[in-house]
Amino acid sequence: MTRIKDWKVDDLTNEQKEIHDAIINGPRGHVVGPLRIWLNNPGLARSAQTVGAYARYGTSLPQALSELAILTTGRVWSSEFEWEHHAPLAIEGGIDPKHVDTISLGKRPLFEKPEEQAVFDFAAEANILKNVSDITYKKLVDILGESAAIDIVGICGYYSLISMTLNVFKVPRDTDTWILPNVDDFNSMLQK
């Protein structure tokens, strides 16, 4: 059960309806999860959905790498709603399901593709350590460039906002698939 009462479209103010319609008519196509919470505060909803459209659909990263950064963030936040929505998208984008399963356990997968390993390690350190080492930073930039580093920070930051919103307002998952195991210590996701 959420901490904020859900709304119906007919109950929205003109400003809320304008934001709602922009979301519906954009790449998302529907208003779910954190967007439903944020719409109670139209100023945040307008700004966050704009940043979110970029973080999800407009970065320099291909879908697989973007979803990998999102999944890593969602796992560290233990955000079940986020996980159930993005685990299948990561697999659809090309991330091996065995790596998605490893991440769900709060462990570091060993990817075959160097760009996937670089994105995972960067996102894991950014989320867990609140910084990245010089080695991790250099590896990512050498493989994908500085714009990718900036985009991953943006993705991790935005999906931290989403995950925090989902957790604080107790937004339940939609299904019984993609359930996250309980993990208390995420240090196993970091490089040794």
CSV table of C-alpha atoms in Angstrom, one decimal, residues 6-120:
chain,number,residue,atom,x,y,z
A,6,ASP,CA,-3.8,7.4,-5.7
A,7,TRP,CA,-5.7,9.7,-8.1
A,8,LYS,CA,-7.9,9.5,-11.1
A,9,VAL,CA,-7.3,11.5,-14.2
A,10,ASP,CA,-10.6,13.4,-13.7
A,11,ASP,CA,-9.4,14.6,-10.3
A,12,LEU,CA,-6.2,16.3,-11.7
A,13,THR,CA,-5.8,20.0,-11.9
A,14,ASN,CA,-5.2,21.6,-15.3
A,15,GLU,CA,-1.4,21.7,-14.6
A,16,GLN,CA,-1.3,18.1,-13.5
A,17,LYS,CA,-3.4,17.1,-16.5
A,18,GLU,CA,-1.0,18.9,-18.8
A,19,ILE,CA,2.0,16.9,-17.3
A,20,HIS,CA,0.0,13.7,-17.3
A,21,ASP,CA,-0.8,14.1,-21.0
A,22,ALA,CA,2.8,15.0,-21.8
A,23,ILE,CA,3.9,11.7,-20.2
A,24,ILE,CA,1.1,9.7,-21.9
A,25,ASN,CA,2.0,11.2,-25.3
A,26,GLY,CA,5.8,10.7,-24.8
A,27,PRO,CA,7.9,7.6,-25.1
A,28,ARG,CA,6.7,6.1,-21.7
A,29,GLY,CA,3.0,6.0,-22.9
A,30,HIS,CA,1.6,5.6,-19.3
A,31,VAL,CA,1.9,7.1,-15.8
A,32,VAL,CA,3.0,4.5,-13.3
A,33,GLY,CA,5.1,4.1,-10.2
A,34,PRO,CA,7.0,7.2,-9.2
A,35,LEU,CA,5.4,9.4,-11.8
A,36,ARG,CA,2.0,8.8,-10.1
A,37,ILE,CA,3.5,9.9,-6.8
A,38,TRP,CA,5.3,13.0,-8.4
A,39,LEU,CA,2.1,14.1,-10.1
A,40,ASN,CA,0.8,15.1,-6.7
A,41,ASN,CA,3.6,17.8,-6.9
A,42,PRO,CA,3.4,19.2,-10.4
A,43,GLY,CA,6.6,21.2,-10.2
A,44,LEU,CA,8.6,18.1,-9.4
A,45,ALA,CA,6.6,15.9,-11.8
A,46,ARG,CA,7.3,18.3,-14.7
A,47,SER,CA,11.0,18.5,-14.0
A,48,ALA,CA,11.6,14.9,-13.1
A,49,GLN,CA,9.8,13.5,-16.1
A,50,THR,CA,11.8,15.7,-18.4
A,51,VAL,CA,15.1,14.5,-16.9
A,52,GLY,CA,13.7,11.0,-16.9
A,53,ALA,CA,12.9,11.1,-20.6
A,54,TYR,CA,16.5,11.9,-21.3
A,55,ALA,CA,17.9,9.4,-18.8
A,56,ARG,CA,15.9,6.6,-20.2
A,57,TYR,CA,15.7,7.4,-23.9
A,58,GLY,CA,18.1,10.1,-24.9
A,59,THR,CA,21.6,9.3,-23.6
A,60,SER,CA,24.6,8.3,-25.6
A,61,LEU,CA,24.3,4.7,-24.4
A,62,PRO,CA,22.6,1.8,-26.2
A,63,GLN,CA,19.6,0.3,-24.4
A,64,ALA,CA,21.5,-2.6,-22.9
A,65,LEU,CA,24.1,-0.4,-21.2
A,66,SER,CA,21.5,2.1,-20.1
A,67,GLU,CA,19.3,-0.7,-18.6
A,68,LEU,CA,22.4,-2.1,-16.9
A,69,ALA,CA,23.1,1.1,-15.1
A,70,ILE,CA,19.4,1.3,-14.2
A,71,LEU,CA,19.3,-2.3,-12.9
A,72,THR,CA,22.5,-1.7,-10.8
A,73,THR,CA,20.9,1.3,-9.2
A,74,GLY,CA,17.6,-0.4,-8.6
A,75,ARG,CA,19.4,-3.4,-7.0
A,76,VAL,CA,21.4,-1.2,-4.6
A,77,TRP,CA,18.2,0.6,-3.6
A,78,SER,CA,16.4,-2.7,-3.3
A,79,SER,CA,13.6,-1.2,-5.3
A,80,GLU,CA,11.3,-4.0,-6.3
A,81,PHE,CA,9.0,-2.0,-8.6
A,82,GLU,CA,12.0,-0.7,-10.4
A,83,TRP,CA,13.6,-4.1,-10.7
A,84,GLU,CA,10.5,-5.9,-12.0
A,85,HIS,CA,10.1,-3.2,-14.7
A,86,HIS,CA,13.8,-3.0,-15.8
A,87,ALA,CA,15.1,-6.6,-15.5
A,88,PRO,CA,13.1,-7.7,-18.5
A,89,LEU,CA,14.1,-4.5,-20.4
A,90,ALA,CA,17.8,-5.2,-19.7
A,91,ILE,CA,17.5,-8.8,-21.1
A,92,GLU,CA,15.5,-7.5,-24.1
A,93,GLY,CA,18.3,-5.0,-24.7
A,94,GLY,CA,20.9,-7.7,-24.7
A,95,ILE,CA,22.1,-8.3,-21.2
A,96,ASP,CA,22.6,-12.0,-20.5
A,97,PRO,CA,19.9,-13.2,-18.1
A,98,LYS,CA,22.6,-15.0,-15.9
A,99,HIS,CA,24.1,-11.5,-15.3
A,100,VAL,CA,20.7,-10.1,-14.3
A,101,ASP,CA,20.3,-13.0,-11.9
A,102,THR,CA,23.8,-12.4,-10.4
A,103,ILE,CA,23.0,-8.7,-9.9
A,104,SER,CA,19.7,-9.6,-8.2
A,105,LEU,CA,21.8,-11.5,-5.6
A,106,GLY,CA,23.9,-8.4,-4.9
A,107,LYS,CA,27.0,-9.9,-6.6
A,108,ARG,CA,29.4,-8.7,-9.3
A,109,PRO,CA,28.9,-10.5,-12.6
A,110,LEU,CA,31.8,-11.1,-14.9
A,111,PHE,CA,30.7,-9.9,-18.3
A,112,GLU,CA,32.1,-11.1,-21.6
A,113,LYS,CA,31.8,-7.6,-23.2
A,114,PRO,CA,34.2,-5.0,-21.8
A,115,GLU,CA,31.7,-2.2,-22.2
A,116,GLU,CA,29.2,-4.0,-20.0
A,117,GLN,CA,31.7,-4.7,-17.3
A,118,ALA,CA,32.8,-1.0,-17.4
A,119,VAL,CA,29.3,0.3,-17.1
A,120,PHE,CA,28.4,-2.2,-14.3
